[in-house]
mmCIF file of C-alpha atoms in Angstrom:
data_model
loop_
_atom_site.group_PDB
_atom_site.id
_atom_site.type_symbol
_atom_site.label_atom_id
_atom_site.label_comp_id
_atom_site.label_asym_id
_atom_site.label_seq_id
_atom_site.Cartn_x
_atom_site.Cartn_y
_atom_site.Cartn_z
ATOM 1 C CA ASP U 1 0.000 0.000 0.000
ATOM 2 C CA LEU U 2 2.838 2.383 0.825
ATOM 3 C CA LEU U 3 4.235 2.172 -2.706
ATOM 4 C CA GLN U 4 0.931 3.580 -3.996
ATOM 5 C CA GLU U 5 1.108 6.729 -1.826
ATOM 6 C CA GLU U 6 3.521 9.495 -2.799
ATOM 7 C CA ASP U 7 5.273 10.765 0.381
ATOM 8 C CA GLY U 8 3.328 8.202 2.397
ATOM 9 C CA VAL U 9 4.558 7.322 5.877
ATOM 10 C CA ARG U 10 3.821 4.217 7.940
ATOM 11 C CA ASN U 11 4.901 3.549 11.527
ATOM 12 C CA TYR U 12 4.599 0.150 13.174
ATOM 13 C CA PRO U 13 5.371 -1.148 16.652
ATOM 14 C CA VAL U 14 7.049 -4.563 16.518
ATOM 15 C CA GLU U 15 6.109 -7.430 18.814
ATOM 16 C CA LEU U 16 8.830 -10.081 18.591
ATOM 17 C CA GLU U 17 7.544 -13.623 18.146
ATOM 18 C CA ALA U 18 10.842 -15.169 19.258
ATOM 19 C CA LYS U 19 11.101 -15.678 23.007
ATOM 20 C CA GLU U 20 14.827 -16.426 22.856
ATOM 21 C CA PHE U 21 17.782 -15.301 20.767
ATOM 22 C CA LYS U 22 19.628 -18.239 19.191
ATOM 23 C CA THR U 23 23.124 -18.408 17.751
ATOM 24 C CA LYS U 24 25.070 -21.469 16.660
ATOM 25 C CA LYS U 25 26.642 -21.796 20.101
ATOM 26 C CA SER U 26 24.145 -20.348 22.553
ATOM 27 C CA ARG U 27 20.598 -19.339 23.425
ATOM 28 C CA TYR U 28 19.608 -16.268 25.394
ATOM 29 C CA PRO U 29 16.061 -15.572 26.637
ATOM 30 C CA ILE U 30 14.550 -12.277 25.471
ATOM 31 C CA SER U 31 13.133 -10.520 28.520
ATOM 32 C CA ASP U 32 11.949 -7.292 26.884
ATOM 33 C CA SER U 33 11.777 -5.511 23.548
ATOM 34 C CA ASP U 34 10.596 -2.124 22.385
ATOM 35 C CA ILE U 35 11.054 -1.690 18.636
ATOM 36 C CA LYS U 36 9.445 0.641 16.135
ATOM 37 C CA LEU U 37 9.577 0.535 12.335
ATOM 38 C CA SER U 38 9.081 3.534 10.101
ATOM 39 C CA PHE U 39 8.652 3.510 6.319
ATOM 40 C CA ARG U 40 8.533 6.591 4.080
ATOM 41 C CA ASN U 41 7.825 6.495 0.352
ATOM 42 C CA LYS U 42 10.216 8.833 -1.468
ATOM 43 C CA GLY U 43 8.669 8.068 -4.855
ATOM 44 C CA LYS U 44 9.850 6.021 -7.846
ATOM 45 C CA LYS U 45 9.838 2.840 -5.722
ATOM 46 C CA HIS U 46 12.351 4.192 -3.200
ATOM 47 C CA ILE U 47 11.488 3.726 0.456
ATOM 48 C CA ASP U 48 13.357 5.030 3.488
ATOM 49 C CA PHE U 49 13.232 2.454 6.239
ATOM 50 C CA LYS U 50 14.188 3.004 9.879
ATOM 51 C CA CYS U 51 14.210 0.551 12.778
ATOM 52 C CA VAL U 52 14.776 1.975 16.268
ATOM 53 C CA GLY U 53 14.464 0.384 19.678
ATOM 54 C CA LYS U 54 15.992 -1.999 22.155
ATOM 55 C CA VAL U 55 16.057 -5.682 22.957
ATOM 56 C CA THR U 56 16.961 -6.989 26.415
ATOM 57 C CA LEU U 57 18.608 -10.419 26.569
ATOM 58 C CA ILE U 58 19.394 -12.487 29.640
ATOM 59 C CA ILE U 59 23.074 -13.414 29.215
ATOM 60 C CA PRO U 60 25.131 -15.363 31.776
ATOM 61 C CA CYS U 61 28.017 -13.505 33.439
ATOM 62 C CA ASP U 62 31.326 -14.635 31.936
ATOM 63 C CA LYS U 63 32.887 -15.144 35.385
ATOM 64 C CA CYS U 64 30.164 -16.388 37.751
ATOM 65 C CA LEU U 65 27.434 -17.536 35.288
ATOM 66 C CA GLU U 66 24.687 -15.538 37.042
ATOM 67 C CA PRO U 67 21.995 -14.239 34.630
ATOM 68 C CA VAL U 68 22.528 -10.610 33.583
ATOM 69 C CA PRO U 69 19.932 -8.495 31.741
ATOM 70 C CA TYR U 70 21.782 -6.885 28.814
ATOM 71 C CA GLU U 71 20.110 -4.191 26.722
ATOM 72 C CA ILE U 72 21.009 -3.950 23.037
ATOM 73 C CA ASP U 73 20.141 -0.741 21.231
ATOM 74 C CA ILE U 74 19.009 -0.959 17.624
ATOM 75 C CA ASP U 75 19.265 1.994 15.270
ATOM 76 C CA TYR U 76 19.113 0.893 11.635
ATOM 77 C CA PHE U 77 18.440 3.003 8.542
ATOM 78 C CA LYS U 78 18.267 1.893 4.915
ATOM 79 C CA ASP U 79 17.131 3.341 1.608
ATOM 80 C CA LEU U 80 15.317 0.511 -0.130
ATOM 81 C CA ASP U 81 15.310 0.586 -3.938
ATOM 82 C CA MET U 82 12.389 -1.608 -4.930
ATOM 83 C CA ASN U 83 13.388 -1.321 -8.625
ATOM 84 C CA LYS U 84 16.482 -3.514 -8.206
ATOM 85 C CA THR U 85 16.296 -7.197 -9.030
ATOM 86 C CA ALA U 86 17.779 -9.836 -6.749
ATOM 87 C CA GLU U 87 20.681 -10.279 -9.190
ATOM 88 C CA GLU U 88 21.465 -6.540 -9.106
ATOM 89 C CA LYS U 89 21.435 -6.530 -5.316
ATOM 90 C CA ILE U 90 23.810 -9.493 -5.179
ATOM 91 C CA ALA U 91 26.136 -7.881 -7.740
ATOM 92 C CA GLU U 92 26.297 -4.718 -5.597
ATOM 93 C CA LEU U 93 26.646 -6.749 -2.371
ATOM 94 C CA ASP U 94 23.459 -5.058 -1.217
ATOM 95 C CA GLU U 95 21.443 -8.047 -0.107
ATOM 96 C CA ASP U 96 18.380 -7.171 1.923
ATOM 97 C CA TYR U 97 18.104 -10.497 3.736
ATOM 98 C CA TYR U 98 14.906 -9.335 5.466
ATOM 99 C CA LEU U 99 13.157 -8.267 2.238
ATOM 100 C CA GLU U 100 11.722 -10.651 -0.329
ATOM 101 C CA GLY U 101 9.752 -8.846 -3.015
ATOM 102 C CA THR U 102 7.460 -6.596 -0.997
ATOM 103 C CA SER U 103 7.380 -8.960 1.984
ATOM 104 C CA PHE U 104 9.327 -7.668 4.989
ATOM 105 C CA ASP U 105 10.562 -10.064 7.735
ATOM 106 C CA THR U 106 11.187 -8.061 10.917
ATOM 107 C CA GLU U 107 12.370 -11.123 12.875
ATOM 108 C CA VAL U 108 15.312 -11.620 10.477
ATOM 109 C CA LEU U 109 16.259 -7.939 10.621
ATOM 110 C CA ILE U 110 16.128 -7.798 14.426
ATOM 111 C CA HIS U 111 18.036 -11.090 14.770
ATOM 112 C CA ASN U 112 20.864 -9.853 12.560
ATOM 113 C CA GLU U 113 21.053 -6.468 14.293
ATOM 114 C CA VAL U 114 21.208 -8.117 17.733
ATOM 115 C CA LEU U 115 23.834 -10.580 16.472
ATOM 116 C CA VAL U 116 26.041 -7.747 15.236
ATOM 117 C CA ASN U 117 25.704 -5.927 18.571
ATOM 118 C CA LEU U 118 26.273 -8.867 20.938
ATOM 119 C CA PRO U 119 28.952 -8.037 23.514
ATOM 120 C CA MET U 120 32.245 -9.903 23.667
ATOM 121 C CA LYS U 121 32.045 -10.160 27.446
ATOM 122 C CA VAL U 122 29.250 -9.655 29.988
ATOM 123 C CA LEU U 123 29.885 -9.224 33.697
ATOM 124 C CA CYS U 124 27.285 -9.059 36.463
ATOM 125 C CA ARG U 125 29.407 -6.360 38.119
ATOM 126 C CA GLU U 126 32.755 -4.797 37.446
ATOM 127 C CA ASN U 127 34.494 -6.599 40.328
ATOM 128 C CA CYS U 128 32.904 -10.042 39.823
ATOM 129 C CA LYS U 129 34.940 -12.693 41.673
ATOM 130 C CA GLY U 130 33.726 -15.599 39.531
ATOM 131 C CA ILE U 131 33.384 -19.192 40.693
ATOM 132 C CA CYS U 132 35.765 -21.480 42.572
ATOM 133 C CA ASN U 133 37.706 -23.603 40.117
ATOM 134 C CA ARG U 134 37.509 -26.567 42.487
ATOM 135 C CA CYS U 135 33.963 -26.700 43.842
ATOM 136 C CA GLY U 136 32.098 -24.254 41.560
ATOM 137 C CA ALA U 137 30.796 -22.018 44.370
ATOM 138 C CA ASN U 138 29.918 -18.449 43.430
ATOM 139 C CA LEU U 139 32.623 -16.386 45.166
ATOM 140 C CA ASN U 140 30.465 -13.236 45.029
ATOM 141 C CA LEU U 141 28.183 -14.819 47.643
ATOM 142 C CA GLY U 142 31.043 -15.714 50.004
ATOM 143 C CA SER U 143 34.180 -17.784 50.183
ATOM 144 C CA CYS U 144 34.099 -21.560 49.847
ATOM 145 C CA LYS U 145 35.752 -24.204 52.056
ATOM 146 C CA CYS U 146 38.342 -25.224 49.445
ATOM 147 C CA ASP U 147 42.050 -25.085 50.271
ATOM 148 C CA ASP U 148 43.245 -22.013 48.441
ATOM 149 C CA ALA U 149 46.940 -22.388 49.208
ATOM 150 C CA GLU U 150 48.774 -22.530 45.931
ATOM 151 C CA LEU U 151 52.199 -24.083 45.907
ATOM 152 C CA ASP U 152 55.168 -22.735 44.035
ATOM 153 C CA PRO U 153 55.391 -24.809 40.814
ATOM 154 C CA ARG U 154 59.174 -25.105 41.331
ATOM 155 C CA MET U 155 58.469 -27.166 44.442
ATOM 156 C CA SER U 156 56.278 -29.760 42.674
ATOM 157 C CA LYS U 157 59.097 -32.354 42.376
ATOM 158 C CA ILE U 158 59.886 -32.177 46.098
ATOM 159 C CA LEU U 159 56.168 -32.385 46.952
ATOM 160 C CA ALA U 160 55.901 -35.525 44.790
ATOM 161 C CA ILE U 161 58.791 -37.119 46.726
ATOM 162 C CA PHE U 162 57.189 -36.263 50.090
ATOM 163 C CA ASN U 163 53.832 -37.649 48.925
ATOM 164 C CA GLN U 164 55.499 -41.005 48.079
ATOM 165 C CA PHE U 165 56.707 -41.423 51.667
ATOM 166 C CA LYS U 166 53.556 -40.135 53.362
ATOM 167 C CA GLU U 167 52.091 -42.618 55.816
ATOM 168 C CA VAL U 168 48.478 -43.459 55.277
#
């Protein structure tokens, strides 16, 4: 319908159908999203398209594995030329993976924008202590009962000799 209106404008709120964000290696629940799409017909089958909003994922902390709400901002703008054929788009490396003919797939667009903006590292707090490498206890909640005395690696041969002669 928008292609029929000169200088026509359409705004749409987007309700994501996906309840989790999936990559090849992980899955993160989507706790919240607030996304708006805006289309403006510039004439001659050219449409300005803008996607603005945020998606909040629940990502585990990289040190202690506690769930952390992480907000990803989306701000995407594109001038869509509806005159181009699929072959022309491929030749110009201008593939609109979310657009097929006049059908627009918002889920694909949002997925790719979130994927591009995923953080390298997420921490629950700046001074996260992580987990104990022996028992797996979360050290942010308190210390564990594990022996945390670390021996000098140069003394490992002598320790091995003493352990051979230790009485049981």
